[in-house]
mmCIF file of C-alpha atoms in Angstrom:
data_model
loop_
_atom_site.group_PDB
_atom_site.id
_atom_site.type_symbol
_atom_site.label_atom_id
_atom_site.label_comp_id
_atom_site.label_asym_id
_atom_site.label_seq_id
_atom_site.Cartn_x
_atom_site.Cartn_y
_atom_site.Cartn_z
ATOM 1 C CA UNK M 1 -17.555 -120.633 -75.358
ATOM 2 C CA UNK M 2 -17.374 -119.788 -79.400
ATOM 3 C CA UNK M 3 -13.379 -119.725 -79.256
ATOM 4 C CA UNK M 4 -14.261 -123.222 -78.059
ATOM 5 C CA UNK M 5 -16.136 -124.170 -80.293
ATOM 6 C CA UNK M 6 -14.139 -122.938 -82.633
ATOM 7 C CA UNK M 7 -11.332 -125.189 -81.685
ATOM 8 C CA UNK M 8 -12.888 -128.475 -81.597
ATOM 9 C CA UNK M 9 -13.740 -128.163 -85.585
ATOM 10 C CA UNK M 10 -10.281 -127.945 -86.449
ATOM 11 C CA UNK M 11 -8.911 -131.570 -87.589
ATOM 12 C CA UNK M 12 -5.620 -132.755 -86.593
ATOM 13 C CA UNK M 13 -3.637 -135.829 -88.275
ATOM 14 C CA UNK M 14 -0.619 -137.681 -87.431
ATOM 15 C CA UNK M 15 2.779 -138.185 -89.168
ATOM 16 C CA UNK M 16 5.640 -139.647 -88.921
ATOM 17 C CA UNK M 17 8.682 -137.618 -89.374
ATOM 18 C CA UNK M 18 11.343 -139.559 -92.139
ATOM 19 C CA UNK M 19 14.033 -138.810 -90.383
ATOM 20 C CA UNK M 20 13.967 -138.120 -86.724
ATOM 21 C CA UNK M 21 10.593 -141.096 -86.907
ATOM 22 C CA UNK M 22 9.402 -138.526 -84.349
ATOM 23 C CA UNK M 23 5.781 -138.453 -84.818
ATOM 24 C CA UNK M 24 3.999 -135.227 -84.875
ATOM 25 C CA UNK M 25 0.393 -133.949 -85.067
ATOM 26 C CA UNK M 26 -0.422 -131.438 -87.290
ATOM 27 C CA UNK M 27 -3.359 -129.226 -88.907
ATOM 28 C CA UNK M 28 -4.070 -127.422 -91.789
ATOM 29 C CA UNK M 29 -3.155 -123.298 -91.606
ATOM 30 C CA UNK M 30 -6.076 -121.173 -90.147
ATOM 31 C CA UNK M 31 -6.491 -117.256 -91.128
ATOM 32 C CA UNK M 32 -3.961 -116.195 -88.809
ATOM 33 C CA UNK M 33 -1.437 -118.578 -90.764
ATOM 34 C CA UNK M 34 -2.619 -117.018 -94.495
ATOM 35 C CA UNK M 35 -1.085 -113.377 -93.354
ATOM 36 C CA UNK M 36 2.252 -115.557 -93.067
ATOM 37 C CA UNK M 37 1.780 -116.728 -96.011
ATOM 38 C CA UNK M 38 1.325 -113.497 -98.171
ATOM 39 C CA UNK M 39 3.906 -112.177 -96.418
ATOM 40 C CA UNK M 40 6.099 -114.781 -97.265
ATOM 41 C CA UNK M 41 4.598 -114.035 -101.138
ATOM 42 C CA UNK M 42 5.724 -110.229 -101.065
ATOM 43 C CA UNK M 43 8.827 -109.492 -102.869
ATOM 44 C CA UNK M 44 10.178 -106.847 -101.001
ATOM 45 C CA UNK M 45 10.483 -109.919 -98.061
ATOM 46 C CA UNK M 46 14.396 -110.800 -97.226
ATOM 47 C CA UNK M 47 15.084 -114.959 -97.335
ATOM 48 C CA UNK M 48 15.806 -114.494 -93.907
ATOM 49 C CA UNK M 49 12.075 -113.311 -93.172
ATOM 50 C CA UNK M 50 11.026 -115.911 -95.702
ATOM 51 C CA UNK M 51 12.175 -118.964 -93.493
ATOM 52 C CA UNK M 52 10.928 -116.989 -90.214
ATOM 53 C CA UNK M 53 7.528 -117.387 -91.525
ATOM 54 C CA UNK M 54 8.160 -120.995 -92.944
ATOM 55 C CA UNK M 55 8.768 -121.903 -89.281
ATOM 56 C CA UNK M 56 6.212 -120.005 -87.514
ATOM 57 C CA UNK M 57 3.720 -121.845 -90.159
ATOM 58 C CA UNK M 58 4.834 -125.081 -88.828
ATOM 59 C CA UNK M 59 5.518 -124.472 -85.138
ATOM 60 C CA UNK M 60 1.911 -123.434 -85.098
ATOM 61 C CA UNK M 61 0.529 -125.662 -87.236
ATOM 62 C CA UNK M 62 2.028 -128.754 -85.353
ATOM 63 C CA UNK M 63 2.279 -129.749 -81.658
ATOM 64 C CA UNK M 64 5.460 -129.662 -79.783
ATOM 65 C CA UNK M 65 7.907 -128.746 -82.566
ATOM 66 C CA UNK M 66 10.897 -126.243 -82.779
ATOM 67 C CA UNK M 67 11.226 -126.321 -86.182
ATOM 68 C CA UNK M 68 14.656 -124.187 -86.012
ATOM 69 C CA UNK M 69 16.147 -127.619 -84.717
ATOM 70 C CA UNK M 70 14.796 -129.775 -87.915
ATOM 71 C CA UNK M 71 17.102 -131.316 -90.119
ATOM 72 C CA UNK M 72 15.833 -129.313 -93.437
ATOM 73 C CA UNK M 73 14.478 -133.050 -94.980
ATOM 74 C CA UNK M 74 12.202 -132.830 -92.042
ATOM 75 C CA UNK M 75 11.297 -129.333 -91.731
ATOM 76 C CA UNK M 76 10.179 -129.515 -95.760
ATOM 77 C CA UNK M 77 7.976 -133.072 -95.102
ATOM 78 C CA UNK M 78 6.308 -130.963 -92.866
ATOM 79 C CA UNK M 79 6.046 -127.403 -95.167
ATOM 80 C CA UNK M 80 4.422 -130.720 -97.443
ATOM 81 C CA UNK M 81 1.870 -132.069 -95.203
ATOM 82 C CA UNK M 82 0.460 -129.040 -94.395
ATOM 83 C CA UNK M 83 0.231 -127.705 -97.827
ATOM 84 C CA UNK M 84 -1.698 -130.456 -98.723
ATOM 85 C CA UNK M 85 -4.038 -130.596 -95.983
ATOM 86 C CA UNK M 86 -4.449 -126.740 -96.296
ATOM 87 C CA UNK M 87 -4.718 -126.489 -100.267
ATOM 88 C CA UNK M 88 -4.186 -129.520 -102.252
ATOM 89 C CA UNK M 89 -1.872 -131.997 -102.902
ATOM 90 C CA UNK M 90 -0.938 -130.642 -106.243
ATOM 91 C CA UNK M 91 1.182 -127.597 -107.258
ATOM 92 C CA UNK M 92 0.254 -126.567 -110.574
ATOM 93 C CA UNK M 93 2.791 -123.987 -112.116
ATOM 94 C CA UNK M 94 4.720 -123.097 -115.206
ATOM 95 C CA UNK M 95 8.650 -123.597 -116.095
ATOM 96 C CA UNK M 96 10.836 -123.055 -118.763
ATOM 97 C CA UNK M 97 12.501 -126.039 -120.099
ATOM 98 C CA UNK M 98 16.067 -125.814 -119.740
ATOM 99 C CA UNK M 99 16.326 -127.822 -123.466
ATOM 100 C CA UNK M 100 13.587 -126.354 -125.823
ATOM 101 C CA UNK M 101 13.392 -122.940 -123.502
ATOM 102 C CA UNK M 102 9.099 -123.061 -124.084
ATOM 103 C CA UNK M 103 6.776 -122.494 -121.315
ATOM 104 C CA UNK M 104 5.444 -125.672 -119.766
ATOM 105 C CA UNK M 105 2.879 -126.264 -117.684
ATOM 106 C CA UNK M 106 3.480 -128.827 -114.541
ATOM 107 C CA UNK M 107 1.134 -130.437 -112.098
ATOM 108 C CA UNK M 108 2.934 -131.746 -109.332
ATOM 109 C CA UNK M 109 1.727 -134.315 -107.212
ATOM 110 C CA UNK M 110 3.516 -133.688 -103.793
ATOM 111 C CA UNK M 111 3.281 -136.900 -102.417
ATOM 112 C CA UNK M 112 3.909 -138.562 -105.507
ATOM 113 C CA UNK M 113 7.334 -137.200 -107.259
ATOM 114 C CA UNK M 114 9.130 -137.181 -104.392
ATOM 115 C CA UNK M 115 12.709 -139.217 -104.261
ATOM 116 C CA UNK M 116 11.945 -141.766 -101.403
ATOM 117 C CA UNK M 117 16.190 -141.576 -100.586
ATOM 118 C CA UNK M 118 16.804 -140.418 -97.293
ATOM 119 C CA UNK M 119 19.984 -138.532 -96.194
ATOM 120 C CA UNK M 120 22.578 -140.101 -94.220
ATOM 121 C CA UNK M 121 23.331 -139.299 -90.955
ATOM 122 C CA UNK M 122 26.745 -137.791 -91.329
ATOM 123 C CA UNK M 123 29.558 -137.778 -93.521
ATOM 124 C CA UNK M 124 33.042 -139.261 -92.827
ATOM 125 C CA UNK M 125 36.111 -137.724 -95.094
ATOM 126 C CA UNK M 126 38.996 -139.529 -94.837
ATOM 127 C CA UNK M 127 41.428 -137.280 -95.720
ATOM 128 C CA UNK M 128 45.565 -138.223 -95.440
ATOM 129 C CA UNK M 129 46.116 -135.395 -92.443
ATOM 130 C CA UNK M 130 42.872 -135.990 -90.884
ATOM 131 C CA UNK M 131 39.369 -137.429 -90.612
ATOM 132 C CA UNK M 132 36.245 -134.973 -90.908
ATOM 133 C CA UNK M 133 32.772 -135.623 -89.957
ATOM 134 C CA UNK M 134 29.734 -133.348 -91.488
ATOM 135 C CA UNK M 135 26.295 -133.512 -89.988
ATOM 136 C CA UNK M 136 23.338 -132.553 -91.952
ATOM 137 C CA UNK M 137 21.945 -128.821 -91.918
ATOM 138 C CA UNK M 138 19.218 -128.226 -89.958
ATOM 139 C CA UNK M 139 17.095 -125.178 -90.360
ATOM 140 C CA UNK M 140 18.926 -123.058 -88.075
ATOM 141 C CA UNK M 141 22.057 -123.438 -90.287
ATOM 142 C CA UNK M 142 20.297 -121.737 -93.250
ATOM 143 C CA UNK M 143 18.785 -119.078 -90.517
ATOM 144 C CA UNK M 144 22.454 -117.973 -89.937
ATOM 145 C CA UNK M 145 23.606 -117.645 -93.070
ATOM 146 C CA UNK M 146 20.478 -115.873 -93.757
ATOM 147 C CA UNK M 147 19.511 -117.115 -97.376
ATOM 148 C CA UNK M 148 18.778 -120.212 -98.766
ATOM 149 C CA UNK M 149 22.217 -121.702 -100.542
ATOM 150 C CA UNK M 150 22.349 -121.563 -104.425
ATOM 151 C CA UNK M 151 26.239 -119.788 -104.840
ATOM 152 C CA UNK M 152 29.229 -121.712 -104.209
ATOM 153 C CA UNK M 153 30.199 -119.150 -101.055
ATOM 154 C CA UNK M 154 26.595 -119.859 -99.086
ATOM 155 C CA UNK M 155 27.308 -123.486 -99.735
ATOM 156 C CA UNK M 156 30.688 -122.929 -98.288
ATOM 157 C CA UNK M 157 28.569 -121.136 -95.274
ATOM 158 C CA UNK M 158 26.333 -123.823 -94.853
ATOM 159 C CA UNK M 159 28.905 -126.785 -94.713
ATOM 160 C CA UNK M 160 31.259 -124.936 -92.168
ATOM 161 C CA UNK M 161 28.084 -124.653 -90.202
ATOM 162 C CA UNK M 162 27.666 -128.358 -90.504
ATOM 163 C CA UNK M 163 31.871 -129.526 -90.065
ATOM 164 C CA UNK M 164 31.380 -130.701 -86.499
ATOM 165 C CA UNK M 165 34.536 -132.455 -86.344
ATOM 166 C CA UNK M 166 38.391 -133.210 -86.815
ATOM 167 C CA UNK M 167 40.059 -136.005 -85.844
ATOM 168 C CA UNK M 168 43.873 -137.158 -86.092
ATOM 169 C CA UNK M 169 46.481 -139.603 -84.846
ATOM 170 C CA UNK M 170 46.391 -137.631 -82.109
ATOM 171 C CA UNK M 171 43.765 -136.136 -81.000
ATOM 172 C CA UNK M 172 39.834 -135.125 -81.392
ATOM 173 C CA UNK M 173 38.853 -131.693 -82.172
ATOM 174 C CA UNK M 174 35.471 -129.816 -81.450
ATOM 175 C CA UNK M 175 34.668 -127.816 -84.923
ATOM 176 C CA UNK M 176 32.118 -126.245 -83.582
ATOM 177 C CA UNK M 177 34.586 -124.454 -80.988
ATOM 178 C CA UNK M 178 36.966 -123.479 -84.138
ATOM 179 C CA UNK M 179 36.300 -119.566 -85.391
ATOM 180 C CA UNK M 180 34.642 -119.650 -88.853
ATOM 181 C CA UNK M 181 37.372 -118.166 -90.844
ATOM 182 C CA UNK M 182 39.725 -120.364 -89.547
ATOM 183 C CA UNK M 183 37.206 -123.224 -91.011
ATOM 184 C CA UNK M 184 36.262 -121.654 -94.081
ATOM 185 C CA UNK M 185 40.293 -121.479 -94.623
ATOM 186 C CA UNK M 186 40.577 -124.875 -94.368
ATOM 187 C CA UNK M 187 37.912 -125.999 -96.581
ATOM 188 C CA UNK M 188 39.960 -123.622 -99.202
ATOM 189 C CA UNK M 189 42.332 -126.590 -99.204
ATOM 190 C CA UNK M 190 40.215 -129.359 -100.059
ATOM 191 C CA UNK M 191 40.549 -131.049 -103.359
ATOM 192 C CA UNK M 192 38.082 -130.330 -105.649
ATOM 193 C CA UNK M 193 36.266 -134.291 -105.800
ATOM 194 C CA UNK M 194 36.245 -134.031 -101.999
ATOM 195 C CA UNK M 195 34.364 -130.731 -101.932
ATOM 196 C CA UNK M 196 31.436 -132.258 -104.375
ATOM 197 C CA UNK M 197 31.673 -134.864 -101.889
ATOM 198 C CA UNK M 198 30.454 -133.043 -99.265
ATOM 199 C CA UNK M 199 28.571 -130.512 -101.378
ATOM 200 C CA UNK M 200 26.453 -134.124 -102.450
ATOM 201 C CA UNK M 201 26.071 -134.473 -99.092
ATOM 202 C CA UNK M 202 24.591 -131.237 -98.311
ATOM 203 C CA UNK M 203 22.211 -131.201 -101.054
ATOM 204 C CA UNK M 204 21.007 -135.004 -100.751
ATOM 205 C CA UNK M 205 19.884 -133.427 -96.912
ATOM 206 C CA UNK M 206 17.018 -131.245 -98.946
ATOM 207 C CA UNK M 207 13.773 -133.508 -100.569
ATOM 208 C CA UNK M 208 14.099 -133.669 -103.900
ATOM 209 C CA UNK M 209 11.457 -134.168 -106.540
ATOM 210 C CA UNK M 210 11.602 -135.279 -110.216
ATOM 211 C CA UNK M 211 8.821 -133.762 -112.178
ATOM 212 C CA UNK M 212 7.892 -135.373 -115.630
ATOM 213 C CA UNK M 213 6.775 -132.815 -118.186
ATOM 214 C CA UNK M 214 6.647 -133.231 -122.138
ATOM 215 C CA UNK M 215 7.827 -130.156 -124.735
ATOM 216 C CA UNK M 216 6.077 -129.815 -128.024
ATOM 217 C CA UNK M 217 8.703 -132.098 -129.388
ATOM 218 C CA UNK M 218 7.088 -134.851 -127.889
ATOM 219 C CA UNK M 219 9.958 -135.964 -125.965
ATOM 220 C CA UNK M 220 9.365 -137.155 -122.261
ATOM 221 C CA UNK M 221 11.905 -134.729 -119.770
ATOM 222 C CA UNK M 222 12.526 -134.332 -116.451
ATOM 223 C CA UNK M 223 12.882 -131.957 -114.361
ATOM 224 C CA UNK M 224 15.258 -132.400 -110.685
ATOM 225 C CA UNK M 225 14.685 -130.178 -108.102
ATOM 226 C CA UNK M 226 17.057 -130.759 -105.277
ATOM 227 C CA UNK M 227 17.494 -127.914 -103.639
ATOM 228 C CA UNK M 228 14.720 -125.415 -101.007
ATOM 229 C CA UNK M 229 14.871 -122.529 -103.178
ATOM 230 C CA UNK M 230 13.603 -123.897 -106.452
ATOM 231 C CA UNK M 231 11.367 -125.980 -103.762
ATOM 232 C CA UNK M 232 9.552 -122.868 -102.683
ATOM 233 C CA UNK M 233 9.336 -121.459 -106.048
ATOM 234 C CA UNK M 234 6.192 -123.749 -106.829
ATOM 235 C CA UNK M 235 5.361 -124.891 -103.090
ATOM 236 C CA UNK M 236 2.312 -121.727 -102.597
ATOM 237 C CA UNK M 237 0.850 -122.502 -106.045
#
């Protein structure tokens, strides 16, 4: 009867997800959510254990998802909503500005900063041999390269995870079917405007924020973050 109770006092809300539209109801993280959350805080905690908790956060804290099968735009709209609902809406935190290299202090407005762009659906490369079509990463992508991508060789992971398909004169071919080597061997022969192309791509499937500061100086900066680690640096503050 208390565990009932109980239940009825928590407050759901509705959202619509940006990219699937799928709409989802969520709710702000209980205790048994904060121990994935210090967890998630520790240092000693792999990436890989890291995004674990990241989705059991949201598969519990919303109805009917599997966040494994988000795209990653999706999956971090969702990290969003809840943080806001369970904390605030605003990350306060401290960076060092790439120019002057002082210590600023930030208050980010989640809702607020974000770029309103959404990712495209795929990417077509027309290339003279052959046509290649990207999808965007989902979560499970960066859960099999186990780390979140900020080298050149986990971005080369993470878009042969997302090459789904070749196609020539002749005939269609099922990437996904196609041994990784054998894919990361091809990408080796990609020119070099082609791979920014599709490393664009990639990154343009992750929210991005720009954060307005001001250095001593008095000069009006700001900062881009565009990709889920530098995301989750001030995302718990």
């Amino acid at each position: 009867m208390l565990l009932d109770l109980m239940k009825k006092q928590v407050q759901e809300f509705k959202v619509k997800l940006p990219l699937t539209k799928k709409s989802v109801n969520l709710r702000s993280m209980l205790v048994k959510e904060e121990k994935l959350v210090s967890e998630i805080q520790e240092i000693g905690n792999s990436t890989e254990q890291k995004l674990e908790n990241l989705c059991a956060i949201v598969d519990s804290c919303c109805s009917g998802v599997k966040s494994k099968n988000l795209p990653i735009y999706d999956f971090q709209f969702l990290l969003s909503e809840i943080r806001k609902r369970s904390y605030s809406e605003i990350s306060s935190f401290s960076i060092t500005c790439p120019k002057t290299k002082e210590k600023v202090e930030i208050n980010l407005v989640l809702s607020s900063e974000i770029i309103k762009n959404k990712p495209k659906e795929k990417l077509i490369l027309n290339l003279p041999s052959a046509i290649l079509e990207f999808r965007r990463p989902k979560v499970s992508d960066l859960l099999e390269i186990k780390n979140i991508p900020d080298k050149n060789e986990e971005f080369l992971y993470l878009i042969i995870n997302c090459l789904d398909q070749a196609e020539t004169k002749s005939e269609k071919i099922d990437l996904n079917l196609v041994p990784i080597e054998e894919k990361l061997s091809c990408l080796n022969y990609l020119q070099k405007k082609d791979y920014e192309e599709i490393k664009e791509f990639i990154l343009s499937s992750f929210v991005e924020y720009n954060i307005p500061y001001k250095t001593s100086d008095g000069i009006d900066r700001i900062l881009e973050v565009k990709d889920f680690s530098n995301y989750l640096k001030f995302y718990f503050f």
